[in-house]
Amino acid sequence: LKIVDIVLPKVSVKLLEGVGVELNIYTKVELKGNNSPLLGMLNLLVEANITGRARMVQDRSGAPRLVIENCKTLLGGIKILSGLPLLNPVGGVLGNLLSNLLPGLLCPVIDLVLNVLNILLGTVNAVCPFGMLGQLHYTLASLPLFRGQQIILNLNLMITDPEGKTINLPPVQLPALPAPVPGDRSSQLVLPGQLLTTLIGTLGSKGLLNADITQQTLRGNVPMTTAALQSLVPEISQLGISSLPLVVRIRLNGVPKVALQNGEVSVTLGATIGVLAQTRSGPRPLFEVDANIGLRGKITAGSSKLSFSLSLKSLALKVTSSEIGVFNVLALERWLGSLIASEYLPVVNDALAIGIPLPQLFNLKYDDAVVSVVQTLAVEEKQPRLSLFLLLAGLQPD
């Protein structure tokens, strides 16, 4: 007998506790006899339930794969379409023949289904472009676990810079997340806050979060002349200069601090801000302040990446040098705050536009994801087709 036609199978997948799955395939198969004297004219339509169990292993690359452990075929209705109409289709020679023959013919269908699943599982290990940081690697840390109808993946994250050097993110104990509600088909992707810290820190170390603000670069309407500033700091009049354009230089100092708490992202930038008057002979320093710039962030998901948008939350200033003597630095907070909000933050947000790339796990898309903060980790939630619970290895905050 040989298969001449097969009805589109109905496939169901059941997750088994531990590291395995059970597949059930229902189909109808048309069989035709070979050239033997007994079966040469026989044409059958057979209902069959194929059940197979597979366990999870890791291949040499570390990717998970499902490997079949056993396969059973249960025959249903048997209909003789032509040839040997008097033959008993259930018992006797034909029944025994089909019971012995069909597992060898139909069990390879299980392999076909597993191949499709293994292609999806192969998306677990991913290398994503990470802008000037290089590449972000997602790799499976251990075999996936099956719990109820949830798949739990523990992934390692690693960054390789453009020179090929490795930046390992140290492992931490992931927070306990609430168990999914029965029947809930949502997924969760947990990302470490250290990714955002690394992104902002690298941008700062490369000078991309520094800025020179002049009248030519203004986006808003913050006054940028010594005359306007003199109304806030009268001591400028001691210099005896006419109204001149200002130059404000912002340079980061120290490592940016990132915290994910109270449902939002908080970023603190330490910066030195120099205010200079643009004279004919060049910039003339007026004063310099150290600033703690407190920012709050909004996280959104789209285009296969996490994006960040920062806004000003607080500003603290301390005078470090002055050419105009002692003055009240508090009088500058509103003016500098407006300047940072309208002129400096667009520079920061433009640099952050590269975002954090997300892996296409199981080909899920995160464009409609809802992003929130759980304890110290950013969590994405969406409604995928499969029932999944995905964990990415993360960091504990300092």
mmCIF file of C-alpha atoms in Angstrom:
data_model
loop_
_atom_site.group_PDB
_atom_site.id
_atom_site.type_symbol
_atom_site.label_atom_id
_atom_site.label_comp_id
_atom_site.label_asym_id
_atom_site.label_seq_id
_atom_site.Cartn_x
_atom_site.Cartn_y
_atom_site.Cartn_z
ATOM 1 C CA LEU A 1 0.000 0.000 0.000
ATOM 2 C CA LYS A 2 1.061 3.577 -0.663
ATOM 3 C CA ILE A 3 -0.401 6.960 0.275
ATOM 4 C CA VAL A 4 -1.983 8.725 -2.678
ATOM 5 C CA ASP A 5 -3.802 11.508 -0.809
ATOM 6 C CA ILE A 6 -4.015 12.937 2.694
ATOM 7 C CA VAL A 7 -6.636 15.286 4.127
ATOM 8 C CA LEU A 8 -5.271 18.437 5.743
ATOM 9 C CA PRO A 9 -4.460 17.234 9.270
ATOM 10 C CA LYS A 10 -5.835 18.750 12.472
ATOM 11 C CA VAL A 11 -2.874 19.218 14.799
ATOM 12 C CA SER A 12 -3.007 19.822 18.547
ATOM 13 C CA VAL A 13 -0.014 20.343 20.809
ATOM 14 C CA LYS A 14 -0.119 19.690 24.540
ATOM 15 C CA LEU A 15 2.721 20.759 26.797
ATOM 16 C CA LEU A 16 3.840 18.062 29.205
ATOM 17 C CA GLU A 17 5.131 18.953 32.653
ATOM 18 C CA GLY A 18 8.906 19.177 32.499
ATOM 19 C CA VAL A 19 10.547 19.290 29.080
ATOM 20 C CA GLY A 20 8.263 17.610 26.592
ATOM 21 C CA VAL A 21 5.235 17.936 24.333
ATOM 22 C CA GLU A 22 2.523 15.631 23.092
ATOM 23 C CA LEU A 23 1.250 15.987 19.545
ATOM 24 C CA ASN A 24 -2.016 14.632 18.239
ATOM 25 C CA ILE A 25 -2.730 14.580 14.519
ATOM 26 C CA TYR A 26 -6.100 13.579 13.086
ATOM 27 C CA THR A 27 -6.342 12.986 9.363
ATOM 28 C CA LYS A 28 -7.855 10.867 6.628
ATOM 29 C CA VAL A 29 -5.533 9.000 4.301
ATOM 30 C CA GLU A 30 -6.271 7.491 0.903
ATOM 31 C CA LEU A 31 -4.252 4.351 0.260
ATOM 32 C CA LYS A 32 -3.807 2.422 -2.956
ATOM 33 C CA GLY A 33 -2.517 -1.085 -3.348
ATOM 34 C CA ASN A 34 0.643 -1.996 -5.174
ATOM 35 C CA ASN A 35 0.885 -4.506 -7.985
ATOM 36 C CA SER A 36 0.493 -7.574 -5.770
ATOM 37 C CA PRO A 37 -2.247 -10.048 -6.741
ATOM 38 C CA LEU A 38 -4.194 -9.430 -3.513
ATOM 39 C CA LEU A 39 -3.925 -5.658 -3.095
ATOM 40 C CA GLY A 40 -3.326 -4.429 -6.629
ATOM 41 C CA MET A 41 -6.928 -3.196 -7.103
ATOM 42 C CA LEU A 42 -7.496 -2.081 -3.483
ATOM 43 C CA ASN A 43 -8.253 1.593 -2.788
ATOM 44 C CA LEU A 44 -8.960 2.641 0.832
ATOM 45 C CA LEU A 45 -9.883 5.732 2.844
ATOM 46 C CA VAL A 46 -8.667 5.415 6.431
ATOM 47 C CA GLU A 47 -9.226 7.683 9.433
ATOM 48 C CA ALA A 48 -6.200 7.840 11.704
ATOM 49 C CA ASN A 49 -5.175 9.456 14.965
ATOM 50 C CA ILE A 50 -1.400 9.818 15.264
ATOM 51 C CA THR A 51 -0.049 10.517 18.733
ATOM 52 C CA GLY A 52 3.577 11.256 19.435
ATOM 53 C CA ARG A 53 5.645 12.393 22.384
ATOM 54 C CA ALA A 54 8.767 14.497 22.011
ATOM 55 C CA ARG A 55 11.320 15.752 24.496
ATOM 56 C CA MET A 56 13.376 18.946 24.404
ATOM 57 C CA VAL A 57 17.141 18.832 23.828
ATOM 58 C CA GLN A 58 19.783 21.400 22.897
ATOM 59 C CA ASP A 59 21.800 21.043 19.722
ATOM 60 C CA ARG A 60 25.485 21.957 19.368
ATOM 61 C CA SER A 61 24.658 25.616 18.803
ATOM 62 C CA GLY A 62 22.651 25.696 22.026
ATOM 63 C CA ALA A 63 19.313 26.027 20.242
ATOM 64 C CA PRO A 64 16.429 23.921 21.614
ATOM 65 C CA ARG A 65 15.012 21.106 19.512
ATOM 66 C CA LEU A 66 12.155 18.663 19.931
ATOM 67 C CA VAL A 67 13.095 15.025 19.345
ATOM 68 C CA ILE A 68 10.417 12.360 18.973
ATOM 69 C CA GLU A 69 10.447 9.613 21.592
ATOM 70 C CA ASN A 70 7.488 7.483 20.499
ATOM 71 C CA CYS A 71 4.663 7.429 18.002
ATOM 72 C CA LYS A 72 1.379 5.526 18.004
ATOM 73 C CA THR A 73 -1.285 5.268 15.323
ATOM 74 C CA LEU A 74 -4.914 4.504 16.159
ATOM 75 C CA LEU A 75 -7.112 3.503 13.235
ATOM 76 C CA GLY A 76 -10.646 4.850 12.971
ATOM 77 C CA GLY A 77 -13.100 4.227 10.170
ATOM 78 C CA ILE A 78 -11.876 2.285 7.134
ATOM 79 C CA LYS A 79 -13.752 2.639 3.865
ATOM 80 C CA ILE A 80 -13.001 0.465 0.834
ATOM 81 C CA LEU A 81 -13.333 2.713 -2.217
ATOM 82 C CA SER A 82 -12.627 0.002 -4.797
ATOM 83 C CA GLY A 83 -11.327 -3.549 -5.050
ATOM 84 C CA LEU A 84 -12.045 -6.518 -2.767
ATOM 85 C CA PRO A 85 -15.430 -5.204 -1.550
ATOM 86 C CA LEU A 86 -16.094 -8.388 0.434
ATOM 87 C CA LEU A 87 -12.945 -7.985 2.513
ATOM 88 C CA ASN A 88 -13.593 -7.225 6.183
ATOM 89 C CA PRO A 89 -11.972 -3.759 6.610
ATOM 90 C CA VAL A 90 -11.588 -3.954 10.392
ATOM 91 C CA GLY A 91 -10.396 -7.414 11.248
ATOM 92 C CA GLY A 92 -8.584 -10.190 9.488
ATOM 93 C CA VAL A 93 -5.789 -9.771 7.006
ATOM 94 C CA LEU A 94 -6.579 -6.159 6.047
ATOM 95 C CA GLY A 95 -6.906 -4.902 9.622
ATOM 96 C CA ASN A 96 -3.650 -6.544 10.643
ATOM 97 C CA LEU A 97 -1.942 -5.238 7.515
ATOM 98 C CA LEU A 98 -3.033 -1.655 8.165
ATOM 99 C CA SER A 99 -2.100 -1.826 11.851
ATOM 100 C CA ASN A 100 1.408 -2.916 10.910
ATOM 101 C CA LEU A 101 1.825 -0.649 7.887
ATOM 102 C CA LEU A 102 0.310 2.714 8.832
ATOM 103 C CA PRO A 103 2.649 3.659 11.709
ATOM 104 C CA GLY A 104 5.588 3.502 9.312
ATOM 105 C CA LEU A 105 3.688 5.586 6.751
ATOM 106 C CA LEU A 106 2.117 8.157 9.091
ATOM 107 C CA CYS A 107 4.598 8.627 11.941
ATOM 108 C CA PRO A 108 6.878 10.668 9.630
ATOM 109 C CA VAL A 109 4.025 13.230 9.683
ATOM 110 C CA ILE A 110 4.990 13.829 13.319
ATOM 111 C CA ASP A 111 8.502 14.650 12.148
ATOM 112 C CA LEU A 112 7.103 17.206 9.710
ATOM 113 C CA VAL A 113 5.192 18.935 12.501
ATOM 114 C CA LEU A 114 8.262 18.848 14.752
ATOM 115 C CA ASN A 115 10.321 20.442 11.983
ATOM 116 C CA VAL A 116 7.905 23.387 11.939
ATOM 117 C CA LEU A 117 8.066 23.687 15.735
ATOM 118 C CA ASN A 118 11.856 23.426 15.669
ATOM 119 C CA ILE A 119 12.044 26.299 13.195
ATOM 120 C CA LEU A 120 10.126 28.413 15.711
ATOM 121 C CA LEU A 121 12.326 27.199 18.555
ATOM 122 C CA GLY A 122 15.371 28.211 16.524
ATOM 123 C CA THR A 123 14.303 31.859 16.899
ATOM 124 C CA VAL A 124 15.205 31.677 20.602
ATOM 125 C CA ASN A 125 18.871 32.344 19.847
ATOM 126 C CA ALA A 126 19.058 35.712 18.128
ATOM 127 C CA VAL A 127 21.643 38.355 17.240
ATOM 128 C CA CYS A 128 20.173 41.853 16.952
ATOM 129 C CA PRO A 129 21.893 45.027 15.686
ATOM 130 C CA PHE A 130 22.408 47.425 18.613
ATOM 131 C CA GLY A 131 23.465 50.621 16.898
ATOM 132 C CA MET A 132 26.889 51.926 17.871
ATOM 133 C CA LEU A 133 26.960 49.488 20.785
ATOM 134 C CA GLY A 134 27.450 46.633 18.333
ATOM 135 C CA GLN A 135 25.180 43.607 18.633
ATOM 136 C CA LEU A 136 22.845 42.273 21.313
ATOM 137 C CA HIS A 137 22.857 38.477 21.654
ATOM 138 C CA TYR A 138 19.952 36.489 23.073
ATOM 139 C CA THR A 139 20.972 32.894 23.849
ATOM 140 C CA LEU A 140 19.235 30.081 25.677
ATOM 141 C CA ALA A 141 20.705 29.609 29.161
ATOM 142 C CA SER A 142 19.061 26.248 29.859
ATOM 143 C CA LEU A 143 16.420 23.946 28.451
ATOM 144 C CA PRO A 144 12.932 25.477 28.304
ATOM 145 C CA LEU A 145 10.564 24.345 31.049
ATOM 146 C CA PHE A 146 6.949 23.411 30.467
ATOM 147 C CA ARG A 147 4.604 24.333 33.288
ATOM 148 C CA GLY A 148 0.912 23.825 32.693
ATOM 149 C CA GLN A 149 0.341 25.346 29.289
ATOM 150 C CA GLN A 150 3.205 27.818 29.680
ATOM 151 C CA ILE A 151 6.715 27.691 28.238
ATOM 152 C CA ILE A 152 9.381 29.309 30.412
ATOM 153 C CA LEU A 153 12.565 30.373 28.665
ATOM 154 C CA ASN A 154 15.631 31.576 30.529
ATOM 155 C CA LEU A 155 17.835 33.559 28.181
ATOM 156 C CA ASN A 156 21.297 35.030 28.567
ATOM 157 C CA LEU A 157 22.011 38.500 27.215
ATOM 158 C CA MET A 158 25.393 39.567 25.907
ATOM 159 C CA ILE A 159 26.640 42.593 23.990
ATOM 160 C CA THR A 160 29.523 42.546 21.525
ATOM 161 C CA ASP A 161 30.886 45.964 20.616
ATOM 162 C CA PRO A 162 31.937 46.921 17.056
ATOM 163 C CA GLU A 163 35.488 45.704 17.821
ATOM 164 C CA GLY A 164 34.145 42.297 18.841
ATOM 165 C CA LYS A 165 34.750 42.728 22.569
ATOM 166 C CA THR A 166 32.186 41.102 24.839
ATOM 167 C CA ILE A 167 30.119 42.967 27.422
ATOM 168 C CA ASN A 168 28.504 40.350 29.661
ATOM 169 C CA LEU A 169 25.488 41.310 31.709
ATOM 170 C CA PRO A 170 25.901 39.602 35.093
ATOM 171 C CA PRO A 171 23.125 37.157 36.039
ATOM 172 C CA VAL A 172 20.701 37.943 38.835
ATOM 173 C CA GLN A 173 17.728 36.380 40.535
ATOM 174 C CA LEU A 174 14.664 37.235 38.498
ATOM 175 C CA PRO A 175 11.681 38.615 40.420
ATOM 176 C CA ALA A 176 8.693 36.396 41.087
ATOM 177 C CA LEU A 177 5.981 37.253 38.572
ATOM 178 C CA PRO A 178 2.332 36.327 39.088
ATOM 179 C CA ALA A 179 1.214 33.077 37.485
ATOM 180 C CA PRO A 180 -0.865 33.548 34.317
ATOM 181 C CA VAL A 181 -4.615 33.269 34.667
ATOM 182 C CA PRO A 182 -5.862 29.923 33.265
ATOM 183 C CA GLY A 183 -6.769 30.411 29.634
ATOM 184 C CA ASP A 184 -4.740 33.626 29.384
ATOM 185 C CA ARG A 185 -2.829 33.554 26.091
ATOM 186 C CA SER A 186 -0.544 36.475 26.887
ATOM 187 C CA SER A 187 3.241 36.426 26.956
ATOM 188 C CA GLN A 188 5.718 38.335 29.063
ATOM 189 C CA LEU A 189 9.194 39.402 28.047
ATOM 190 C CA VAL A 190 11.349 40.501 30.982
ATOM 191 C CA LEU A 191 14.303 42.737 30.179
ATOM 192 C CA PRO A 192 17.055 43.888 32.558
ATOM 193 C CA GLY A 193 17.361 47.548 33.431
ATOM 194 C CA GLN A 194 21.112 47.150 32.880
ATOM 195 C CA LEU A 195 20.452 47.261 29.127
ATOM 196 C CA LEU A 196 19.195 50.829 29.405
ATOM 197 C CA THR A 197 22.061 51.710 31.766
ATOM 198 C CA THR A 198 24.562 50.293 29.273
ATOM 199 C CA LEU A 199 22.919 52.126 26.375
ATOM 200 C CA ILE A 200 22.899 55.516 28.097
ATOM 201 C CA GLY A 201 26.379 55.000 29.564
ATOM 202 C CA THR A 202 27.863 54.121 26.167
ATOM 203 C CA LEU A 203 26.191 57.070 24.474
ATOM 204 C CA GLY A 204 27.610 59.311 27.194
ATOM 205 C CA SER A 205 31.132 57.864 26.939
ATOM 206 C CA LYS A 206 31.121 58.537 23.194
ATOM 207 C CA GLY A 207 30.158 62.171 23.761
ATOM 208 C CA LEU A 208 26.753 61.819 22.131
ATOM 209 C CA LEU A 209 24.970 63.234 25.186
ATOM 210 C CA ASN A 210 27.081 66.408 25.177
ATOM 211 C CA ALA A 211 25.705 69.527 23.551
ATOM 212 C CA ASP A 212 26.605 73.111 22.653
ATOM 213 C CA ILE A 213 23.510 75.306 22.647
ATOM 214 C CA THR A 214 23.628 78.603 20.759
ATOM 215 C CA GLN A 215 21.140 80.989 19.210
ATOM 216 C CA GLN A 216 21.708 79.174 15.900
ATOM 217 C CA THR A 217 20.680 75.806 17.357
ATOM 218 C CA LEU A 218 17.635 77.024 19.315
ATOM 219 C CA ARG A 219 14.449 75.015 18.838
ATOM 220 C CA GLY A 220 12.373 76.941 21.381
ATOM 221 C CA ASN A 221 12.120 80.532 22.549
ATOM 222 C CA VAL A 222 14.409 80.511 25.598
ATOM 223 C CA PRO A 223 16.304 83.862 25.669
ATOM 224 C CA MET A 224 19.985 83.381 24.867
ATOM 225 C CA THR A 225 21.599 86.790 25.460
ATOM 226 C CA THR A 226 23.610 88.282 28.305
ATOM 227 C CA ALA A 227 20.987 91.027 28.651
ATOM 228 C CA ALA A 228 18.225 88.492 29.242
ATOM 229 C CA LEU A 229 20.411 86.556 31.686
ATOM 230 C CA GLN A 230 21.339 89.747 33.545
ATOM 231 C CA SER A 231 17.721 90.129 34.636
ATOM 232 C CA LEU A 232 18.191 86.860 36.554
ATOM 233 C CA VAL A 233 21.828 87.328 37.582
ATOM 234 C CA PRO A 234 22.490 91.081 38.066
ATOM 235 C CA GLU A 235 26.147 90.361 38.820
ATOM 236 C CA ILE A 236 26.754 89.998 35.066
ATOM 237 C CA SER A 237 26.626 93.805 34.834
ATOM 238 C CA GLN A 238 30.023 93.894 36.619
ATOM 239 C CA LEU A 239 31.651 92.716 33.392
ATOM 240 C CA GLY A 240 30.541 95.875 31.584
ATOM 241 C CA ILE A 241 29.622 94.056 28.402
ATOM 242 C CA SER A 242 26.804 94.838 26.010
ATOM 243 C CA SER A 243 24.121 92.363 25.123
ATOM 244 C CA LEU A 244 25.902 89.392 23.565
ATOM 245 C CA PRO A 245 24.754 85.956 22.396
ATOM 246 C CA LEU A 246 25.219 83.126 24.883
ATOM 247 C CA VAL A 247 26.788 79.710 24.436
ATOM 248 C CA VAL A 248 25.762 76.961 26.862
ATOM 249 C CA ARG A 249 28.006 73.897 26.928
ATOM 250 C CA ILE A 250 26.678 70.729 28.563
ATOM 251 C CA ARG A 251 29.189 67.958 29.257
ATOM 252 C CA LEU A 252 28.355 64.750 31.098
ATOM 253 C CA ASN A 253 30.535 63.773 34.024
ATOM 254 C CA GLY A 254 30.310 60.441 35.789
ATOM 255 C CA VAL A 255 28.175 57.436 34.906
ATOM 256 C CA PRO A 256 24.440 57.981 34.326
ATOM 257 C CA LYS A 257 22.217 56.322 36.919
ATOM 258 C CA VAL A 258 19.134 54.442 35.785
ATOM 259 C CA ALA A 259 16.385 53.144 38.067
ATOM 260 C CA LEU A 260 13.167 51.348 37.212
ATOM 261 C CA GLN A 261 10.758 51.824 40.077
ATOM 262 C CA ASN A 262 7.328 53.121 41.004
ATOM 263 C CA GLY A 263 6.085 52.300 37.523
ATOM 264 C CA GLU A 264 8.513 54.534 35.625
ATOM 265 C CA VAL A 265 12.064 54.872 34.394
ATOM 266 C CA SER A 266 14.224 57.395 36.233
ATOM 267 C CA VAL A 267 17.539 58.605 34.818
ATOM 268 C CA THR A 268 19.990 60.895 36.615
ATOM 269 C CA LEU A 269 22.664 62.617 34.552
ATOM 270 C CA GLY A 270 25.583 64.388 36.190
ATOM 271 C CA ALA A 271 26.764 67.233 33.986
ATOM 272 C CA THR A 272 28.981 70.298 33.958
ATOM 273 C CA ILE A 273 27.232 73.281 32.394
ATOM 274 C CA GLY A 274 29.315 76.193 31.252
ATOM 275 C CA VAL A 275 27.674 79.503 30.290
ATOM 276 C CA LEU A 276 29.763 81.754 28.002
ATOM 277 C CA ALA A 277 29.282 85.062 26.213
ATOM 278 C CA GLN A 278 30.065 84.991 22.504
ATOM 279 C CA THR A 279 32.379 87.968 21.916
ATOM 280 C CA ARG A 280 34.169 88.985 18.717
ATOM 281 C CA SER A 281 37.357 87.424 20.029
ATOM 282 C CA GLY A 282 35.614 84.171 20.971
ATOM 283 C CA PRO A 283 33.571 82.685 23.821
ATOM 284 C CA ARG A 284 34.126 84.345 27.208
ATOM 285 C CA PRO A 285 33.332 82.243 30.291
ATOM 286 C CA LEU A 286 30.769 83.698 32.700
ATOM 287 C CA PHE A 287 30.291 80.842 35.144
ATOM 288 C CA GLU A 288 30.166 77.064 35.413
ATOM 289 C CA VAL A 289 27.825 74.859 37.435
ATOM 290 C CA ASP A 290 27.589 71.193 38.267
ATOM 291 C CA ALA A 291 24.091 69.879 37.561
ATOM 292 C CA ASN A 292 22.156 66.808 38.607
ATOM 293 C CA ILE A 293 19.592 66.417 35.839
ATOM 294 C CA GLY A 294 16.728 64.157 36.885
ATOM 295 C CA LEU A 295 14.730 62.657 34.020
ATOM 296 C CA ARG A 296 11.637 60.483 33.879
ATOM 297 C CA GLY A 297 11.136 58.070 31.032
ATOM 298 C CA LYS A 298 8.378 56.536 29.003
ATOM 299 C CA ILE A 299 8.896 53.123 27.384
ATOM 300 C CA THR A 300 7.098 52.053 24.230
ATOM 301 C CA ALA A 301 7.417 49.006 21.988
ATOM 302 C CA GLY A 302 7.319 49.031 18.218
ATOM 303 C CA SER A 303 9.350 48.199 15.125
ATOM 304 C CA SER A 304 10.882 45.259 17.021
ATOM 305 C CA LYS A 305 12.547 47.440 19.640
ATOM 306 C CA LEU A 306 11.976 49.175 22.946
ATOM 307 C CA SER A 307 12.007 52.953 22.581
ATOM 308 C CA PHE A 308 12.538 55.553 25.278
ATOM 309 C CA SER A 309 11.402 59.142 25.606
ATOM 310 C CA LEU A 310 12.803 61.197 28.496
ATOM 311 C CA SER A 311 11.447 64.391 30.021
ATOM 312 C CA LEU A 312 12.782 66.685 32.722
ATOM 313 C CA LYS A 313 11.833 65.779 36.282
ATOM 314 C CA SER A 314 14.193 67.794 38.464
ATOM 315 C CA LEU A 315 17.287 69.964 38.348
ATOM 316 C CA ALA A 316 19.841 70.739 41.070
ATOM 317 C CA LEU A 317 22.697 73.206 40.508
ATOM 318 C CA LYS A 318 25.948 74.045 42.285
ATOM 319 C CA VAL A 319 28.357 76.781 41.212
ATOM 320 C CA THR A 320 31.886 75.479 40.621
ATOM 321 C CA SER A 321 33.513 78.566 39.076
ATOM 322 C CA SER A 322 32.426 82.138 38.351
ATOM 323 C CA GLU A 323 33.864 85.195 36.582
ATOM 324 C CA ILE A 324 31.103 87.376 38.019
ATOM 325 C CA GLY A 325 31.652 86.672 41.697
ATOM 326 C CA VAL A 326 29.144 85.123 44.068
ATOM 327 C CA PHE A 327 25.545 84.973 42.829
ATOM 328 C CA ASN A 328 22.296 83.202 43.682
ATOM 329 C CA VAL A 329 22.338 79.998 41.629
ATOM 330 C CA LEU A 330 18.679 79.305 42.431
ATOM 331 C CA ALA A 331 17.773 82.190 40.126
ATOM 332 C CA LEU A 332 19.142 80.136 37.209
ATOM 333 C CA GLU A 333 17.105 76.967 37.800
ATOM 334 C CA ARG A 334 14.028 78.037 35.852
ATOM 335 C CA TRP A 335 16.030 79.419 32.914
ATOM 336 C CA LEU A 336 18.382 76.418 32.707
ATOM 337 C CA GLY A 337 15.475 74.034 33.258
ATOM 338 C CA SER A 338 13.645 75.503 30.266
ATOM 339 C CA LEU A 339 16.825 75.361 28.204
ATOM 340 C CA ILE A 340 17.437 71.705 29.094
ATOM 341 C CA ALA A 341 13.822 70.742 28.391
ATOM 342 C CA SER A 342 13.559 72.466 25.016
ATOM 343 C CA GLU A 343 17.127 72.240 23.704
ATOM 344 C CA TYR A 344 19.103 69.508 25.466
ATOM 345 C CA LEU A 345 16.532 66.723 25.865
ATOM 346 C CA PRO A 346 15.897 66.489 22.099
ATOM 347 C CA VAL A 347 19.635 65.750 21.758
ATOM 348 C CA VAL A 348 19.371 62.991 24.384
ATOM 349 C CA ASN A 349 16.204 61.495 22.891
ATOM 350 C CA ASP A 350 17.668 61.564 19.386
ATOM 351 C CA ALA A 351 20.676 59.594 20.665
ATOM 352 C CA LEU A 352 18.372 57.104 22.419
ATOM 353 C CA ALA A 353 16.387 56.565 19.210
ATOM 354 C CA ILE A 354 18.359 53.360 18.489
ATOM 355 C CA GLY A 355 16.386 51.784 21.346
ATOM 356 C CA ILE A 356 16.850 48.230 22.582
ATOM 357 C CA PRO A 357 16.276 45.562 19.895
ATOM 358 C CA LEU A 358 13.827 42.787 20.729
ATOM 359 C CA PRO A 359 14.244 39.186 19.572
ATOM 360 C CA GLN A 360 11.612 37.731 17.287
ATOM 361 C CA LEU A 361 10.894 34.876 19.691
ATOM 362 C CA PHE A 362 8.544 32.406 18.025
ATOM 363 C CA ASN A 363 8.023 35.123 15.394
ATOM 364 C CA LEU A 364 5.946 37.143 17.844
ATOM 365 C CA LYS A 365 5.590 40.835 17.111
ATOM 366 C CA TYR A 366 5.543 43.402 19.885
ATOM 367 C CA ASP A 367 4.088 46.376 18.047
ATOM 368 C CA ASP A 368 0.927 46.221 20.181
ATOM 369 C CA ALA A 369 2.725 45.377 23.409
ATOM 370 C CA VAL A 370 1.801 47.078 26.660
ATOM 371 C CA VAL A 371 4.966 48.038 28.513
ATOM 372 C CA SER A 372 5.044 48.427 32.276
ATOM 373 C CA VAL A 373 7.611 48.260 35.057
ATOM 374 C CA VAL A 374 7.546 45.365 37.520
ATOM 375 C CA GLN A 375 9.872 45.890 40.482
ATOM 376 C CA THR A 376 13.122 46.736 38.694
ATOM 377 C CA LEU A 377 12.424 45.164 35.315
ATOM 378 C CA ALA A 378 10.644 46.369 32.184
ATOM 379 C CA VAL A 379 7.934 43.886 31.206
ATOM 380 C CA GLU A 380 6.154 43.592 27.890
ATOM 381 C CA GLU A 381 2.781 41.978 27.589
ATOM 382 C CA LYS A 382 0.827 41.103 24.448
ATOM 383 C CA GLN A 383 -1.646 38.584 23.119
ATOM 384 C CA PRO A 384 0.213 36.037 20.973
ATOM 385 C CA ARG A 385 -1.268 33.006 19.342
ATOM 386 C CA LEU A 386 0.548 30.583 21.602
ATOM 387 C CA SER A 387 0.376 30.382 25.376
ATOM 388 C CA LEU A 388 3.875 31.440 26.425
ATOM 389 C CA PHE A 389 5.713 32.860 29.418
ATOM 390 C CA LEU A 390 9.132 34.139 28.331
ATOM 391 C CA LEU A 391 11.821 35.210 30.771
ATOM 392 C CA LEU A 392 15.002 37.009 29.755
ATOM 393 C CA ALA A 393 17.875 36.850 32.219
ATOM 394 C CA GLY A 394 18.110 40.186 34.043
ATOM 395 C CA LEU A 395 19.935 42.229 36.656
ATOM 396 C CA GLN A 396 19.165 43.267 40.192
ATOM 397 C CA PRO A 397 19.475 47.005 40.783
ATOM 398 C CA ASP A 398 22.392 48.292 42.780
#
